[in-house]
Coordinates of C-alpha atoms and ligand atoms in Angstrom, one line a residue:
M9 CA 0.0 0.0 0.0
A10 CA 1.2 3.5 -0.8
E11 CA 2.8 5.4 2.1
R12 CA 0.4 7.9 3.7
E13 CA 1.3 11.5 3.1
R14 CA 2.6 13.4 6.1
W15 CA 2.8 17.0 7.3
S16 CA 6.3 18.3 6.8
S17 CA 6.6 19.5 10.3
R18 CA 4.7 20.0 13.6
V19 CA 4.4 23.7 12.9
A20 CA 2.6 22.9 9.6
F21 CA 0.0 20.8 11.3
V22 CA -0.6 23.2 14.1
M23 CA -0.8 26.1 11.7
A24 CA -3.2 24.3 9.4
T25 CA -5.5 23.4 12.3
V26 CA -5.4 26.9 13.7
G27 CA -6.2 28.1 10.2
S28 CA -9.3 25.9 10.1
A29 CA -10.4 27.0 13.6
V30 CA -9.8 30.7 13.1
G31 CA -12.4 31.8 10.6
L32 CA -15.2 34.2 10.0
G33 CA -16.8 33.0 13.2
N34 CA -14.1 34.5 15.3
L35 CA -14.7 38.0 13.8
W36 CA -18.3 38.2 13.2
R37 CA -19.8 35.8 15.7
F38 CA -17.7 35.8 18.9
P39 CA -17.7 39.5 19.7
Y40 CA -21.4 39.7 19.2
I41 CA -22.3 36.6 21.2
C42 CA -20.0 37.9 24.0
Y43 CA -21.7 41.2 24.1
K44 CA -25.2 39.7 24.0
N45 CA -24.5 37.2 26.7
G46 CA -23.1 39.2 29.5
G47 CA -20.0 40.9 28.1
G48 CA -16.9 40.2 30.2
A49 CA -18.9 37.8 32.3
F50 CA -19.4 35.6 29.2
L51 CA -15.8 34.8 29.3
I52 CA -16.5 32.5 32.3
P53 CA -18.9 30.1 30.6
Y54 CA -16.8 30.4 27.4
F55 CA -13.7 29.2 29.2
V56 CA -15.6 26.5 31.0
A57 CA -16.9 25.3 27.6
L58 CA -13.4 25.4 26.2
F59 CA -11.9 23.3 28.9
T60 CA -14.8 20.9 29.4
A61 CA -15.9 20.4 25.8
G62 CA -13.6 22.1 23.3
I63 CA -10.2 20.8 24.4
P64 CA -11.5 17.3 25.3
L65 CA -13.2 16.8 22.0
M66 CA -10.2 18.1 20.1
I67 CA -8.1 15.5 21.9
L68 CA -10.7 12.9 21.1
E69 CA -10.7 13.8 17.4
F70 CA -6.9 14.0 17.2
S71 CA -6.6 10.6 18.9
L72 CA -9.1 9.0 16.5
G73 CA -7.3 10.3 13.3
H74 CA -3.9 9.5 14.7
K75 CA -4.7 6.1 15.9
F76 CA -6.7 4.8 13.0
Q77 CA -4.7 6.7 10.4
G78 CA -7.6 7.8 8.3
S79 CA -10.6 10.0 7.7
A80 CA -13.7 10.2 9.9
P81 CA -15.6 7.4 8.1
H82 CA -12.5 5.2 8.2
S83 CA -11.8 5.8 11.9
F84 CA -15.4 5.2 12.9
S85 CA -15.6 2.0 10.9
C86 CA -12.5 0.8 12.7
I87 CA -14.4 1.1 16.0
R88 CA -17.6 -0.5 14.6
K89 CA -18.2 -1.1 11.0
K90 CA -21.9 -0.1 11.3
W91 CA -20.9 3.4 12.6
E92 CA -19.1 4.4 9.4
W93 CA -22.1 6.3 8.3
L94 CA -21.6 8.8 11.1
G95 CA -18.3 9.8 9.6
W96 CA -19.9 10.3 6.2
W97 CA -22.6 12.3 7.8
A98 CA -20.1 14.6 9.4
L99 CA -18.3 15.1 6.1
L100 CA -21.5 15.7 4.2
I101 CA -22.6 18.3 6.7
G102 CA -19.2 19.9 6.4
F103 CA -19.4 19.7 2.6
V104 CA -22.8 21.5 2.6
I105 CA -21.3 24.2 4.9
T106 CA -18.4 24.7 2.5
T107 CA -20.8 25.3 -0.4
Y108 CA -22.2 28.5 1.3
Y109 CA -19.1 29.4 3.3
N110 CA -17.3 29.8 0.0
V111 CA -20.0 32.1 -1.2
V112 CA -19.5 34.3 1.8
I113 CA -15.8 34.4 1.0
A114 CA -16.9 35.3 -2.6
W115 CA -18.9 38.2 -1.3
S116 CA -15.7 39.4 0.4
V117 CA -13.8 39.1 -2.8
D118 CA -16.3 41.2 -4.6
Y119 CA -16.2 43.8 -1.8
L120 CA -12.4 43.9 -2.1
F121 CA -13.1 45.4 -5.6
Y122 CA -15.9 47.6 -4.2
S123 CA -13.6 49.0 -1.6
I124 CA -11.5 51.0 -4.0
P125 CA -14.3 53.2 -5.2
V126 CA -16.0 52.7 -1.8
S127 CA -19.1 51.6 -3.8
W128 CA -21.4 51.3 -0.9
G129 CA -21.3 55.1 -0.4
D130 CA -23.6 56.4 2.3
N131 CA -25.9 53.5 2.5
A132 CA -24.1 50.3 3.0
K133 CA -27.4 48.5 3.8
D134 CA -29.1 49.3 0.6
F135 CA -26.0 48.6 -1.3
F136 CA -25.6 45.1 0.2
F137 CA -29.2 43.9 -0.1
K138 CA -30.6 45.8 -3.1
K139 CA -27.6 46.5 -5.4
F140 CA -25.2 43.7 -4.5
L141 CA -27.3 40.7 -3.5
Q142 CA -30.6 41.9 -5.0
V143 CA -32.3 39.7 -2.5
S144 CA -35.6 38.3 -3.7
S145 CA -38.7 38.5 -1.6
S146 CA -38.9 34.7 -0.9
P147 CA -36.6 31.7 -0.9
L148 CA -39.0 30.2 -3.4
Q149 CA -38.2 32.8 -5.9
L150 CA -34.6 32.2 -7.0
G151 CA -34.6 35.2 -9.3
G152 CA -31.5 34.1 -11.4
I153 CA -27.8 34.1 -10.7
R154 CA -25.8 37.1 -9.6
I155 CA -22.9 36.9 -12.0
P156 CA -20.3 38.9 -9.9
I157 CA -20.9 36.5 -7.0
L158 CA -20.7 33.4 -9.2
L159 CA -17.4 34.5 -10.7
A160 CA -15.9 35.2 -7.3
A161 CA -17.2 31.9 -6.0
L162 CA -15.5 30.1 -9.0
G163 CA -12.3 31.9 -8.1
V164 CA -12.6 30.8 -4.5
W165 CA -13.2 27.1 -5.5
L166 CA -10.3 27.3 -7.9
S167 CA -7.9 28.5 -5.2
I168 CA -9.1 25.8 -2.9
Y169 CA -8.5 23.2 -5.6
L170 CA -5.0 24.4 -6.3
I171 CA -4.2 24.5 -2.6
I172 CA -5.3 21.0 -1.8
Y173 CA -4.9 18.8 -4.9
K174 CA -1.2 18.4 -4.3
G175 CA -1.5 17.2 -0.7
V176 CA -1.0 18.3 2.8
E177 CA 2.5 19.4 2.2
R178 CA 1.3 22.2 0.1
V179 CA -1.4 23.0 2.6
G180 CA 1.3 23.3 5.2
K181 CA 3.1 25.9 3.1
V182 CA 0.0 27.9 2.3
V183 CA -1.0 28.2 6.0
L184 CA 2.3 29.7 6.8
F185 CA 0.9 32.7 4.9
T186 CA -2.9 32.5 5.5
V187 CA -2.6 32.2 9.3
P188 CA -0.3 35.1 10.2
L189 CA -1.8 37.4 7.7
P190 CA -5.2 37.8 9.4
V191 CA -3.4 38.4 12.7
I192 CA -1.4 41.2 11.3
L193 CA -4.4 42.7 9.6
L194 CA -6.4 42.4 12.8
I195 CA -3.7 44.2 14.8
I196 CA -3.7 47.1 12.2
L197 CA -7.5 47.4 12.5
I198 CA -7.3 47.3 16.3
I199 CA -4.9 50.1 16.4
R200 CA -7.0 52.1 13.9
G201 CA -10.1 51.4 15.8
M202 CA -8.8 52.1 19.3
T203 CA -7.5 55.6 18.3
L204 CA -11.0 56.7 17.1
P205 CA -13.3 58.8 19.2
G206 CA -15.9 56.7 20.8
A207 CA -13.7 53.6 20.8
I208 CA -13.7 53.3 24.6
E209 CA -17.5 53.3 24.7
G210 CA -17.4 50.5 22.2
V211 CA -15.0 48.4 24.3
K212 CA -17.0 49.1 27.4
F213 CA -20.0 47.7 25.6
Y214 CA -18.2 44.7 24.5
L215 CA -16.8 43.8 27.9
T216 CA -18.7 45.3 30.8
P217 CA -19.6 42.2 32.8
D218 CA -23.2 41.4 33.6
F219 CA -22.9 38.5 36.1
S220 CA -26.6 38.1 36.4
K221 CA -26.6 36.5 32.9
L222 CA -24.6 33.6 34.2
A223 CA -27.8 32.3 35.8
D224 CA -29.4 31.9 32.4
P225 CA -28.8 28.4 30.9
K226 CA -29.1 29.9 27.4
V227 CA -25.9 31.8 28.0
W228 CA -24.1 28.6 28.8
L229 CA -25.5 26.9 25.7
A230 CA -24.4 29.8 23.6
A231 CA -20.9 29.4 25.0
Y232 CA -20.8 25.7 24.1
A233 CA -22.2 26.3 20.6
Q234 CA -19.6 28.9 19.9
I235 CA -16.8 26.7 21.1
F236 CA -18.0 23.8 18.8
F237 CA -18.3 25.9 15.7
S238 CA -15.2 27.9 16.3
L239 CA -12.9 24.9 16.9
S240 CA -14.2 23.2 13.7
L241 CA -15.3 20.2 15.8
A242 CA -17.6 17.4 14.6
F243 CA -16.9 17.9 10.8
G244 CA -14.2 15.3 10.5
I245 CA -11.6 18.0 9.8
L246 CA -9.5 17.4 12.9
I247 CA -9.6 13.6 12.3
A248 CA -8.4 14.0 8.7
Y249 CA -5.7 16.5 9.7
S250 CA -4.4 14.3 12.5
S251 CA -4.3 11.2 10.3
Y252 CA -1.4 12.8 8.4
L253 CA 0.7 13.1 11.6
P254 CA 3.8 11.1 12.1
S255 CA 3.6 8.3 14.7
H256 CA 5.1 10.5 17.5
H257 CA 3.1 13.6 18.0
D258 CA 2.2 15.3 21.2
I259 CA -1.6 15.4 20.7
N260 CA -2.5 16.8 24.1
N261 CA -0.2 19.7 23.9
S262 CA -1.2 20.6 20.3
A263 CA -4.9 20.6 21.3
F264 CA -4.2 23.1 24.1
I265 CA -2.1 25.3 21.8
I266 CA -4.6 25.3 19.0
S267 CA -7.7 25.9 21.1
L268 CA -6.1 28.7 23.1
T269 CA -4.8 30.4 20.0
N270 CA -8.2 30.2 18.5
C271 CA -10.0 31.6 21.5
G272 CA -7.4 34.3 22.0
T273 CA -8.0 35.4 18.4
S274 CA -11.7 35.6 19.0
F275 CA -11.2 37.8 22.0
L276 CA -8.8 40.0 20.1
A277 CA -11.3 40.3 17.2
G278 CA -13.7 42.1 19.6
F279 CA -11.2 44.9 19.8
A280 CA -11.2 45.3 16.1
V281 CA -15.0 45.3 15.9
F282 CA -16.4 47.2 18.9
P283 CA -14.2 50.3 18.9
V284 CA -15.3 50.9 15.3
L285 CA -18.9 50.4 16.2
G286 CA -18.4 52.8 19.1
Y287 CA -17.0 55.3 16.6
L288 CA -20.0 54.8 14.3
A289 CA -22.4 55.5 17.2
H290 CA -20.3 58.5 18.2
V291 CA -20.4 60.1 14.7
K292 CA -24.0 59.3 14.1
G293 CA -25.0 60.4 17.6
V294 CA -27.0 57.2 18.2
P295 CA -26.7 54.8 21.1
I296 CA -24.4 51.9 20.3
E297 CA -27.0 49.2 20.7
K298 CA -28.4 50.6 17.4
V299 CA -25.3 49.8 15.4
V300 CA -24.2 46.5 16.9
A301 CA -24.6 43.7 14.4
S302 CA -23.3 40.2 13.7
G303 CA -22.9 37.9 10.8
P304 CA -23.1 39.4 7.3
G305 CA -24.8 42.5 8.9
L306 CA -21.6 43.3 10.7
A307 CA -19.2 42.5 7.9
F308 CA -21.1 44.0 5.0
I309 CA -23.2 46.7 6.6
A310 CA -22.1 48.1 10.0
Y311 CA -18.4 47.9 9.4
P312 CA -18.4 49.3 5.9
T313 CA -20.6 52.1 7.1
A314 CA -18.1 53.0 9.8
L315 CA -15.1 52.6 7.4
K316 CA -16.7 55.2 5.1
L317 CA -16.7 57.7 8.0
L318 CA -13.0 57.4 8.7
P319 CA -11.1 60.7 8.6
F320 CA -8.5 59.4 6.1
A321 CA -7.4 56.4 4.0
I322 CA -10.9 55.0 3.7
Q323 CA -10.0 52.8 0.7
F324 CA -6.9 51.4 2.4
F325 CA -8.7 50.3 5.6
S326 CA -11.7 49.0 3.6
F327 CA -9.4 46.9 1.5
L328 CA -7.6 45.6 4.5
F329 CA -10.8 44.7 6.2
F330 CA -12.1 42.6 3.3
L331 CA -8.7 41.0 2.8
L332 CA -9.0 40.1 6.5
L333 CA -12.3 38.3 5.9
I334 CA -10.9 36.4 2.9
S335 CA -7.7 35.4 4.7
L336 CA -9.8 34.3 7.8
G337 CA -12.2 32.3 5.7
I338 CA -10.0 30.6 3.1
D339 CA -8.1 28.2 5.4
S340 CA -11.3 27.1 7.1
A341 CA -12.9 26.5 3.7
F342 CA -10.1 24.3 2.4
S343 CA -9.9 22.4 5.7
L344 CA -13.6 21.4 5.1
V345 CA -12.9 20.3 1.6
E346 CA -9.8 18.5 2.7
A347 CA -11.8 16.4 5.2
V348 CA -14.1 15.2 2.5
V349 CA -11.3 14.6 0.0
T350 CA -9.5 12.5 2.7
G351 CA -12.7 10.5 3.2
V352 CA -13.0 9.7 -0.5
M353 CA -9.3 8.9 -0.9
D354 CA -9.3 6.5 2.0
K355 CA -12.4 4.7 1.0
W356 CA -11.8 4.1 -2.7
K357 CA -8.0 4.4 -2.7
L358 CA -8.3 7.1 -5.4
N359 CA -5.5 9.4 -6.1
R360 CA -5.6 12.9 -4.7
H361 CA -6.2 14.7 -8.0
L362 CA -9.2 12.7 -8.8
S363 CA -10.7 12.8 -5.3
T364 CA -10.3 16.6 -5.2
T365 CA -12.0 17.0 -8.5
L366 CA -14.8 14.7 -7.5
V367 CA -15.4 16.8 -4.4
C368 CA -15.0 20.3 -5.9
I369 CA -17.2 19.9 -8.9
P370 CA -20.4 19.1 -7.1
G371 CA -19.4 21.7 -4.5
I372 CA -19.4 24.4 -7.1
I373 CA -22.7 23.2 -8.6
I374 CA -24.5 23.1 -5.3
G375 CA -23.0 26.4 -4.4
I376 CA -24.7 28.0 -7.4
L377 CA -27.9 28.0 -5.3
F378 CA -26.3 30.5 -2.9
T379 CA -25.3 32.8 -5.7
T380 CA -28.9 33.3 -6.9
R381 CA -30.9 36.3 -5.7
A382 CA -32.5 34.0 -3.1
G383 CA -29.0 32.9 -2.0
L384 CA -28.9 34.8 1.3
L385 CA -32.2 33.3 2.4
W386 CA -31.2 29.8 1.6
L387 CA -27.9 30.4 3.2
D388 CA -29.7 31.4 6.4
I389 CA -32.1 28.4 6.3
I390 CA -29.4 25.8 5.6
D391 CA -26.9 27.3 8.0
D392 CA -29.3 27.1 10.9
L393 CA -30.0 23.4 10.2
M394 CA -26.4 22.4 9.7
T395 CA -25.1 24.2 12.7
S396 CA -27.9 24.0 15.2
F397 CA -28.8 20.3 14.5
G398 CA -26.1 18.7 12.3
L399 CA -23.1 19.7 14.2
T400 CA -24.6 19.1 17.6
S401 CA -25.9 15.6 16.6
V402 CA -22.6 14.5 15.2
G403 CA -20.8 15.8 18.3
L404 CA -23.2 13.9 20.6
L405 CA -23.0 10.6 18.6
Q406 CA -19.3 10.9 18.4
C407 CA -19.1 11.2 22.2
I408 CA -21.2 8.1 22.6
L409 CA -19.3 6.1 20.1
V410 CA -15.9 6.9 21.7
G411 CA -17.1 7.3 25.3
Y412 CA -19.1 4.0 25.5
I413 CA -18.5 1.8 22.5
Y414 CA -14.8 2.2 22.1
G415 CA -14.2 3.2 25.7
A416 CA -13.1 6.6 26.9
E417 CA -10.4 5.2 29.2
E418 CA -8.8 3.3 26.3
M419 CA -8.8 6.4 24.1
R420 CA -7.4 8.5 27.0
K421 CA -4.6 6.0 27.4
Y422 CA -3.8 6.2 23.7
A423 CA -3.6 10.0 23.8
N424 CA -1.4 9.9 26.8
S425 CA 0.9 7.3 25.2
V426 CA 1.8 9.6 22.4
S427 CA 1.8 12.8 24.3
D428 CA 4.4 14.5 26.6
F429 CA 2.0 15.4 29.3
P430 CA -0.9 13.1 30.3
I431 CA -4.5 14.1 30.7
G432 CA -6.4 12.9 33.8
K433 CA -9.6 11.0 34.3
W434 CA -11.6 14.3 34.1
W435 CA -11.4 13.7 30.4
N436 CA -13.5 10.6 30.6
F437 CA -16.1 12.5 32.5
C438 CA -16.3 15.3 29.9
V439 CA -16.5 12.9 27.0
R440 CA -19.0 10.4 28.5
I441 CA -21.2 12.6 30.5
L442 CA -20.9 16.3 30.5
T443 CA -20.6 17.1 26.8
P444 CA -23.3 14.6 25.7
I445 CA -25.7 16.0 28.2
I446 CA -25.1 19.6 27.1
L447 CA -25.4 18.7 23.5
A448 CA -28.6 16.8 24.0
I449 CA -30.2 19.6 26.0
S450 CA -29.2 22.0 23.3
I451 CA -30.8 19.9 20.5
I452 CA -34.0 19.6 22.5
L453 CA -34.3 23.3 23.3
V454 CA -33.6 24.4 19.8
L455 CA -36.1 21.8 18.4
Q456 CA -38.7 23.1 20.8
D457 CA -38.0 26.6 19.6
R458 CA -38.3 25.7 15.9
I459 CA -41.6 23.9 16.5
K460 CA -43.0 26.9 18.3
S461 CA -42.1 29.3 15.6
P462 CA -40.8 28.6 12.1
Y463 CA -37.1 29.6 11.8
G464 CA -36.7 33.2 10.5
G465 CA -40.4 33.3 9.5
Y466 CA -39.6 31.6 6.2
P467 CA -42.4 29.9 4.3
Y468 CA -43.0 26.3 5.2
P469 CA -42.2 24.8 1.8
A470 CA -38.7 26.3 2.0
L471 CA -38.2 25.1 5.5
F472 CA -39.4 21.6 4.6
C473 CA -37.0 21.6 1.7
G474 CA -34.2 22.5 4.2
W475 CA -35.2 19.6 6.4
G476 CA -35.4 17.4 3.3
I477 CA -31.8 18.2 2.5
F478 CA -30.8 17.6 6.1
F479 CA -32.4 14.1 6.2
S480 CA -31.2 13.2 2.7
L481 CA -27.6 13.7 4.0
I482 CA -28.2 10.9 6.5
V483 CA -29.5 8.7 3.7
I484 CA -26.6 9.5 1.5
A485 CA -24.2 8.8 4.4
L486 CA -25.8 5.4 5.1
W487 CA -25.6 4.6 1.4
L488 CA -21.9 5.6 1.2
A489 CA -21.1 3.5 4.2
S490 CA -22.8 0.5 2.7
R491 CA -20.7 0.7 -0.4
R492 CA -17.6 -1.5 -0.4
G493 CA -14.4 0.5 -0.5
R494 CA -11.1 -0.7 -1.9
Ligands
LIG507 N1 -14.1 27.5 12.7 C1 -14.6 28.3 11.6 C2 -14.9 29.7 12.1 O1 -14.8 30.0 13.3 C3 -15.8 27.8 11.0 C4 -15.7 26.5 10.5 C5 -16.5 25.5 11.0 C6 -14.9 26.2 9.5 C7 -16.4 24.3 10.5 C8 -14.8 25.0 9.0 C9 -15.5 24.0 9.6 O2 -15.3 30.5 11.3

């Protein structure tokens, strides 16, 4: 059998995993979640979630990939053949996420061009919804493709293809560039932000602790959800990446380094976001609550509005900001694709070129849906299903599989046998009891919520279609698992 590829160094592996973890979520999700859930006080549940779920699960996934030397489906099937489907399900969910994640990167690419003439002018909101996306009134009205978005999306897919078709060695080189770049850009934007009038107000808003929020279970769930998404857990990415490690690798230590770097970046990102929002509120003379936003609203509306008001070098800072978004997103995107490619390669022993092509082409085709005028609406519907239900379900099942069927103690021993410093029995407790309980509660609560009121007020046919996609992924996963590999 051909020799498995390997990372060229430990740094390459750590950088690639940090690159996957640090993504758009750090910039446009964390600061907002933090502000909404108690400001500085949110750091308590956040760090609890990091140490009780984030790091333990990262160690779990690293051990799986390292021990079984293969993708998620391969590793799960090594534990029990009939669990292989779970690995495929994780990859399929990740795959669907890439199809729209790439479109968001594509928006940023388009905005990179718009930042030179500052095309959004005085009304970033109208520009985004009406001129750029031209959002249709319902998800059922696709309204045709937006060519600038489609072209940028093709560019994004092409870059991903070129980065991964050669193997993880090239990935290791690319991340030496795509991981430090956003950090540098972030620091420049922090300095710019913090020296603006109103900046301090913004930071106060971000971090003033409200300890009463800690009594609210929703705040704790928000912390766990953020940790899961942010560390790229439960998509088979970490399993794939660690399967390319050499036989001696300090798994425990890497998990700590990677998670702490990721969470540190999230915290830092707040200092690039909130001072600028403080400035926006200051110039417009409105209370800051009115300008705080998250998701696309932050990146393509609130932030551009503030950039336009800068005293000098508007184009320069706008350009840097969108470059930041692209550099944050791209390594997360190719890690998702890499996880799927590894799955395909391992199962059918195909070569990397072919596997990459087989994954990228359907990815582009499905992604076209998100480049239509109804793209934003579909993105919202599918994203909610994939992250609120898909990710949590895979995380839960994965804990059960390793915690009970394989045996947490066995896995802990394995991780310790290859690592420099050992992890204690607390790990078993986190994997077997704590994390599964929290994930199960979260699934039940969100489900209750969705039954009470349809998500986002979208029409039922569209929501059912979303659920249809969700369940068909399970069917496809079962089918893939039943195929005989080579
Ligand atoms: N961790 C990435 C972020 O914070 C998101 C992501 C999730 C990327 C899953 C890939 C896979 O943006």
